[in-house]
PDB file of C-alpha atoms and ligand atoms in Angstrom:
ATOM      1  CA  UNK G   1       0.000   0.000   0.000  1.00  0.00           C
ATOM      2  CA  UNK G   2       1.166   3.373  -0.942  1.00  0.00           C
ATOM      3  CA  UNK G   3       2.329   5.286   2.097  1.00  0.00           C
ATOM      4  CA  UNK G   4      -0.005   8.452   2.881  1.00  0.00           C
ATOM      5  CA  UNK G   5       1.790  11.667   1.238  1.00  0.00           C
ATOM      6  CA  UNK G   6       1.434  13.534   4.606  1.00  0.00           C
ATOM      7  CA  UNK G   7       3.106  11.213   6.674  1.00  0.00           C
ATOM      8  CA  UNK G   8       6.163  10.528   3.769  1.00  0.00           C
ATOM      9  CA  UNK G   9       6.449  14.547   4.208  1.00  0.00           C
ATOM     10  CA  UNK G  10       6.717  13.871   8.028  1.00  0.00           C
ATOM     11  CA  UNK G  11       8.959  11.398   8.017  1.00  0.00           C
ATOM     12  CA  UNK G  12      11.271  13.496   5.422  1.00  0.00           C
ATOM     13  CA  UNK G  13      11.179  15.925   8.227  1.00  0.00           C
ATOM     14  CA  UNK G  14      12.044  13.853  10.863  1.00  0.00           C
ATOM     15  CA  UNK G  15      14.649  12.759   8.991  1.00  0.00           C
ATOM     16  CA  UNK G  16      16.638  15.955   9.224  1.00  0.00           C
ATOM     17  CA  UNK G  17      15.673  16.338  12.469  1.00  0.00           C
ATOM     18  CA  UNK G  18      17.744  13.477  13.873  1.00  0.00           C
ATOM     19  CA  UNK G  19      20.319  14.362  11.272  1.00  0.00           C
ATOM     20  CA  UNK G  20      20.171  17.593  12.986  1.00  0.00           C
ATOM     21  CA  UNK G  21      20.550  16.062  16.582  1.00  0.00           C
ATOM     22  CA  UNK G  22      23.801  14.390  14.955  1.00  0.00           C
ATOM     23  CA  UNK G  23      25.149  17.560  14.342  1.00  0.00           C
ATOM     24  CA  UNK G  24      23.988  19.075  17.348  1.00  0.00           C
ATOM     25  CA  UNK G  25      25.700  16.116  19.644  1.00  0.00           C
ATOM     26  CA  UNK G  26      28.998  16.511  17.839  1.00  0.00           C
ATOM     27  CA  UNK G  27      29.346  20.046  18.162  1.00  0.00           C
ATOM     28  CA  UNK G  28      28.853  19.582  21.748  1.00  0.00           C
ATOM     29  CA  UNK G  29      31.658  16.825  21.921  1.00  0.00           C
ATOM     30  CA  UNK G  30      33.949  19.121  19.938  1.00  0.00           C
ATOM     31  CA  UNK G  31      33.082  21.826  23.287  1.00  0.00           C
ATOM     32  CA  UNK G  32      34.101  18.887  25.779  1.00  0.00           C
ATOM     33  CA  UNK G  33      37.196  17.810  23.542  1.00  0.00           C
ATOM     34  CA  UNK G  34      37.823  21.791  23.276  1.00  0.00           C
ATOM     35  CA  UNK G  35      37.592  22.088  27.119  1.00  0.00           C
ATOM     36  CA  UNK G  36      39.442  19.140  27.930  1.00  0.00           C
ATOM     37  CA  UNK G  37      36.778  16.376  29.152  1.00  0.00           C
ATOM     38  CA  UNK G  38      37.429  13.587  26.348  1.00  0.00           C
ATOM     39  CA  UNK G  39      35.418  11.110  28.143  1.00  0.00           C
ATOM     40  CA  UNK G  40      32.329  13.526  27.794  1.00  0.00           C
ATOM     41  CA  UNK G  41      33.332  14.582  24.164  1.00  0.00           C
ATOM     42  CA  UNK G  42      33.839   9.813  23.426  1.00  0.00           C
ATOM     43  CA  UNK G  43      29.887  10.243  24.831  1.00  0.00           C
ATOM     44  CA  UNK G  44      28.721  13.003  22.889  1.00  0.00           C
ATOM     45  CA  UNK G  45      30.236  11.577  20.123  1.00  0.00           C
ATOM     46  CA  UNK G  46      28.166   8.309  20.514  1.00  0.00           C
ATOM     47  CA  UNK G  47      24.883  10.014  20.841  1.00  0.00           C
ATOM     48  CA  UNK G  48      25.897  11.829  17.591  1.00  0.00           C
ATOM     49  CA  UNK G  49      26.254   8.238  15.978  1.00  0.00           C
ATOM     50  CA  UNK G  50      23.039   7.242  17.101  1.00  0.00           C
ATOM     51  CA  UNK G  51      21.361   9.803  15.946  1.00  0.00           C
ATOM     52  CA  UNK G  52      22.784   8.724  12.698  1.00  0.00           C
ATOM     53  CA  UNK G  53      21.295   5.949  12.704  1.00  0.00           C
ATOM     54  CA  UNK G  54      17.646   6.933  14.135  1.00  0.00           C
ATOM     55  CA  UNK G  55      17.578   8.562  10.498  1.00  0.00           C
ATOM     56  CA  UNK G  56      18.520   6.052   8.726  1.00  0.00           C
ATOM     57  CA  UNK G  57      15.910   3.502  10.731  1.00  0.00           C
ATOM     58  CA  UNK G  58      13.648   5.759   9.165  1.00  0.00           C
ATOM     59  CA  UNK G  59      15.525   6.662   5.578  1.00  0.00           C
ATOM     60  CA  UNK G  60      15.226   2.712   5.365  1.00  0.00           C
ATOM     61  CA  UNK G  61      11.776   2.631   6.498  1.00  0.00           C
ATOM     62  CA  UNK G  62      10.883   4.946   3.835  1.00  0.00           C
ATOM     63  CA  UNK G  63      12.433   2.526   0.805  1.00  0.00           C
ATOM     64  CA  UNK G  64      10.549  -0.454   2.123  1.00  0.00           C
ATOM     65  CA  UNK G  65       7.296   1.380   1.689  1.00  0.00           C
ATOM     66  CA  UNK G  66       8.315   2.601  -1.818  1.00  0.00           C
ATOM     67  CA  UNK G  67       8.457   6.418  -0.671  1.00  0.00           C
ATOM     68  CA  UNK G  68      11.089   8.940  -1.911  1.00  0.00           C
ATOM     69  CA  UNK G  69      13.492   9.782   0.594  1.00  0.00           C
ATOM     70  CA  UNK G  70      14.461  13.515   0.403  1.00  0.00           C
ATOM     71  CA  UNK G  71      17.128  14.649   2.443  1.00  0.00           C
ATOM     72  CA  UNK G  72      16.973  18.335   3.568  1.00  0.00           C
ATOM     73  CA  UNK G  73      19.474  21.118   4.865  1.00  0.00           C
ATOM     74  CA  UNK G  74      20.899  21.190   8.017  1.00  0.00           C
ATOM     75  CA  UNK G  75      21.719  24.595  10.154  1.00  0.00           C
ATOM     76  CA  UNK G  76      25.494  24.976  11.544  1.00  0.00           C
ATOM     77  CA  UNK G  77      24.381  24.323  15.030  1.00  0.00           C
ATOM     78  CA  UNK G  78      26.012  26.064  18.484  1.00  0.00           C
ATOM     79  CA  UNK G  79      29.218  26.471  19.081  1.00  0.00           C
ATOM     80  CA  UNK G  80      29.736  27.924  22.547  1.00  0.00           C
ATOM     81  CA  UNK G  81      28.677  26.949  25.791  1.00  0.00           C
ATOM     82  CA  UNK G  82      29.200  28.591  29.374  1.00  0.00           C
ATOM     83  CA  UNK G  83      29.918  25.142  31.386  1.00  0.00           C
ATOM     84  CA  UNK G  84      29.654  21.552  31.393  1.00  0.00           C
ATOM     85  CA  UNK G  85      25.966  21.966  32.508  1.00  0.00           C
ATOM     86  CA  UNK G  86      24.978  24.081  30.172  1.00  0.00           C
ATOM     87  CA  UNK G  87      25.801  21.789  27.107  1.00  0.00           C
ATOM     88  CA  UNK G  88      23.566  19.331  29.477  1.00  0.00           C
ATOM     89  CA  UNK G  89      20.759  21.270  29.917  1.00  0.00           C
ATOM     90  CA  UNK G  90      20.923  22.003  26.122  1.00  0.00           C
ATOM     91  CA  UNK G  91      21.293  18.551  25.365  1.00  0.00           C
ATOM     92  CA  UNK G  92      18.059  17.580  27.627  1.00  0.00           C
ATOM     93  CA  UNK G  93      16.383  20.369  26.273  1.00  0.00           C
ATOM     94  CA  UNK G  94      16.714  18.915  22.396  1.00  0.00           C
ATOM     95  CA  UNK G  95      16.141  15.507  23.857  1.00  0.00           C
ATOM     96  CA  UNK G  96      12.872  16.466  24.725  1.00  0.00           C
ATOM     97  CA  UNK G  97      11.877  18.565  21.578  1.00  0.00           C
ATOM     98  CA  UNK G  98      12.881  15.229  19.559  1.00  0.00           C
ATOM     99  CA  UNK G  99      10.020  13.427  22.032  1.00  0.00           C
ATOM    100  CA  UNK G 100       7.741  15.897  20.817  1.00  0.00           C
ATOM    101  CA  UNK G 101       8.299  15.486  17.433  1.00  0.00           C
ATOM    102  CA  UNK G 102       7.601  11.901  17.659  1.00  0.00           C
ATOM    103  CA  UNK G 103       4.862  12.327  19.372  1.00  0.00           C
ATOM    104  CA  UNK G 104       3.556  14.231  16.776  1.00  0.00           C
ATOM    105  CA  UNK G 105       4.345  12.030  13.787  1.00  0.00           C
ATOM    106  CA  UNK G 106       2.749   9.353  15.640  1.00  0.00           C
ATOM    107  CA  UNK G 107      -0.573  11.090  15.921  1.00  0.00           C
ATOM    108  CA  UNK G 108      -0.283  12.164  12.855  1.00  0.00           C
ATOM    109  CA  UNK G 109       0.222   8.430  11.633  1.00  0.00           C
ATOM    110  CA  UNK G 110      -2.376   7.473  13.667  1.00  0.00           C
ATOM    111  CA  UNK G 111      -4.650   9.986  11.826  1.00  0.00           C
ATOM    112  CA  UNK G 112      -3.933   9.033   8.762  1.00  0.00           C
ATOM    113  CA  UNK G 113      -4.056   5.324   9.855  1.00  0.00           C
ATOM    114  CA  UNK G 114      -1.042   4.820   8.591  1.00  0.00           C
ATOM    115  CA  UNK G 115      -0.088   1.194  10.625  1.00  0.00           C
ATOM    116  CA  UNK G 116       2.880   0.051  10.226  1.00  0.00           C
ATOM    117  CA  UNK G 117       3.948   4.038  10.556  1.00  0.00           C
ATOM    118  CA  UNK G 118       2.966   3.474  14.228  1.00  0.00           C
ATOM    119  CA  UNK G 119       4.619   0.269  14.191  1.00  0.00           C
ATOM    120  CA  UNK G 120       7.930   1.782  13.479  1.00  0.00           C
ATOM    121  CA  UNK G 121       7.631   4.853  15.445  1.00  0.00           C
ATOM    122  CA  UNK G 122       6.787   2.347  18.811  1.00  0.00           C
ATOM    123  CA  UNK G 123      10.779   2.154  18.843  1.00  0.00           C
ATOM    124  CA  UNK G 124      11.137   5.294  18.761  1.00  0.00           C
ATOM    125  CA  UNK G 125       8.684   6.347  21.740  1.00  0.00           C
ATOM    126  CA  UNK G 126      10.374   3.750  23.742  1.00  0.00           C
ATOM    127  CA  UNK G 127      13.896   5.189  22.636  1.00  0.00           C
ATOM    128  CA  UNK G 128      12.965   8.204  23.675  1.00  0.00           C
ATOM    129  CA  UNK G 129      11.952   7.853  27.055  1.00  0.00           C
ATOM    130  CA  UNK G 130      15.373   6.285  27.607  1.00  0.00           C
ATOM    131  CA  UNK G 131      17.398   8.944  25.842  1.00  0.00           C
ATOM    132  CA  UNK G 132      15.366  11.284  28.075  1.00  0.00           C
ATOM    133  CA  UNK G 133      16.211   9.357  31.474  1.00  0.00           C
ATOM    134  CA  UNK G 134      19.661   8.784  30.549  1.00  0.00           C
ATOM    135  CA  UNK G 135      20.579  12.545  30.034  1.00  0.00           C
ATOM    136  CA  UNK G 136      18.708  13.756  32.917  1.00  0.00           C
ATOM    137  CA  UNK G 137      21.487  11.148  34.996  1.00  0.00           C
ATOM    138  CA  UNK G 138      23.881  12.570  33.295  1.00  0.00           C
ATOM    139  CA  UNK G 139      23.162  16.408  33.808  1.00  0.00           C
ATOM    140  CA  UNK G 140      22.151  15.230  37.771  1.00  0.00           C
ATOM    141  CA  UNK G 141      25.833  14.046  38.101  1.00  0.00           C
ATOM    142  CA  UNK G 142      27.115  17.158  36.341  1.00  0.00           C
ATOM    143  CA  UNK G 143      25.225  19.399  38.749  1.00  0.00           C
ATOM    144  CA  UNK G 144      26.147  17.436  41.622  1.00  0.00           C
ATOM    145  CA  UNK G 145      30.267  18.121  40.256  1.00  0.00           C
ATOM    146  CA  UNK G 146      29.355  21.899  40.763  1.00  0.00           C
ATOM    147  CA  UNK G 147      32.422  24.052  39.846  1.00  0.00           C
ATOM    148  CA  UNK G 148      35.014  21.855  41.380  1.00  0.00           C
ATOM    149  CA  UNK G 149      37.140  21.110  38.339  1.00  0.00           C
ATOM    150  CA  UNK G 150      38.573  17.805  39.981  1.00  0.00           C
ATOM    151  CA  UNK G 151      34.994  16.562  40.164  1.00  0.00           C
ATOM    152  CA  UNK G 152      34.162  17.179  36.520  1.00  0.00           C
ATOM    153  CA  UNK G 153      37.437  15.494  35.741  1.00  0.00           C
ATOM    154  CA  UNK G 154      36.615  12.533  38.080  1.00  0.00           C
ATOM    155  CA  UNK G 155      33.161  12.118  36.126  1.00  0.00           C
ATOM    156  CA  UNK G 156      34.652  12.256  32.417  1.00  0.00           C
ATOM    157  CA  UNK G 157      36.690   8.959  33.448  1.00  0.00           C
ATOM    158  CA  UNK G 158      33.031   7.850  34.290  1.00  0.00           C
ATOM    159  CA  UNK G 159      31.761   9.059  31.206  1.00  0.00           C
ATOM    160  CA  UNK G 160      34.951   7.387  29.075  1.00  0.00           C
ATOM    161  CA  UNK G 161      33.468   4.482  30.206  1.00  0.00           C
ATOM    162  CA  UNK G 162      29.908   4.975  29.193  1.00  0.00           C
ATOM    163  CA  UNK G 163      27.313   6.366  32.395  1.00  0.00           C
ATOM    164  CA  UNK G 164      24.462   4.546  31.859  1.00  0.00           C
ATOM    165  CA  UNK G 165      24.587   2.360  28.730  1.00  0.00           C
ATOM    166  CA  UNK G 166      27.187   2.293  26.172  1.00  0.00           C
ATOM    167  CA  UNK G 167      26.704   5.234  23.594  1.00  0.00           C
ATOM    168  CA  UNK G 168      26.611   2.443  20.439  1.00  0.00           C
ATOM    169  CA  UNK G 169      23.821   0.479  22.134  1.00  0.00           C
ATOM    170  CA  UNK G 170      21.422   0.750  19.417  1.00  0.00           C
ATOM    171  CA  UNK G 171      23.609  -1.335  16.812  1.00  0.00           C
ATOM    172  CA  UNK G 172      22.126  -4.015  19.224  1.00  0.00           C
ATOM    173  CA  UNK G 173      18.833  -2.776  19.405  1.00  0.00           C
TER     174      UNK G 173
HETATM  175 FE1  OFO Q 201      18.163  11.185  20.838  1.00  0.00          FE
HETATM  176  O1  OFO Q 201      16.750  10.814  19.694  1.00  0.00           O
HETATM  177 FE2  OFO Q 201      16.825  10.305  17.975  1.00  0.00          FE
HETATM  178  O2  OFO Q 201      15.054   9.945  17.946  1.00  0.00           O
END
C-alpha cells in the first residue's frame, strides 16, 4: 500500500531532524574535547552516531514502503557553551523537543491510519523515554560536580566508560 503523502512529508522531516541532533551532539563533543573532558566529548560523540542511525531507521523505512526519501538542509548548530551543565541542559532540552516530534508524527500516523507508521515509530517512543532518562542522569551528576574542576574530571573517566549504557547500544537494538 502506498504510504499516505502527509506522513512521507513527516517522516522526510524527521529525517533531518535526527540528522540535525547528529550535528547538534557533535558540536557539543567538539566543546568537551575543546575544554578538555574527552570522556564527555567519546559520549557526545556516541549520541551523535546514534542519531545517525535513528535517520537512517527511518531513511530505510521509507524505501521499504516505496516512498522517496528527500534529504533536507541542516543549520550549523552552536558552538559555545558557558559550562559543562549548560551543554547538558541544552542537550536535555533537544532531547525532549525530539520526544515531541515523535509524538507528533505518531498522531499524525495514527490519523492518517497509517499502521505500520505506528509500528515503526513504537521504537522510537520507547527510545525516547530512555534517551530522556539517561541525560537527565547525566546532567544530575554534572550538577552534583558543581564548579570543582577535579569533580568534573573525576566524572569524564566515568563518562569514558559509558554512564548509563554504552553510547553504540542501538547497533544491538
Ligand atoms: Fe536522541 O533521539 Fe533520535 O530519535
Amino acid at each position: 500500500m502506498t504510504l499516505n503523502a502527509n506522513v512521507a512529508t513527516a517522516l522526510n522531516n524527521q529525517i533531518n531532524a535526527e540528522l540535525n541532533a547528529s550535528y547538534i551532539y557533535l558540536s557539543m563533543a567538539a566543546w568537551f574535547d575543546n575544554n578538555g573532558l574527552p570522556g564527555f566529548a567519546q559520549w557526545f560523540r556516541g549520541h551523535s552516531t546514534e542519531e545517525t542511525e535513528h535517520g537512517m531507521r527511518i531513511y530505510d523505512f521509507l524505501v521499504r514502503r516505496d516512498a522517496p526519501v528527500e534529504l533536507q538542509g541542516i543549520a550549523a548548530p552552536q558552538a559555545d557553551y558557558s559550562s559543562a551543565k549548560e551543554v547538558l541542559e541544552a542537550a536535555l532540552a533537544h532531547e525532549r523537543s525530539v520526544t515531541a516530534q515523535i509524538n507528533a508524527l505518531f498522531e499524525l500516523a495514527q490519523s492518517e491510519r497509517e499502521f505500520s507508521t505506528q509500528n515503526m515509530l513504537q521504537w522510537f517512543i520507547e527510545e525516547q523515554t530512555e534517551e530522556e532518562d539517561l541525560f537527565r542522569t547525566v546532567l544530575d551528576q554534572v550538577d552534583a560536580a558543581g564548579d570543582n574542576r577535579w569533580n568534573l574530571l573525576l566524572l569524564d573517566k566515568e563518562m569514558a566508560n559509558g554512564l548509563g549504557r554504552d553510547a553504540g547500544s542501538d547497533a544491538e537494538a
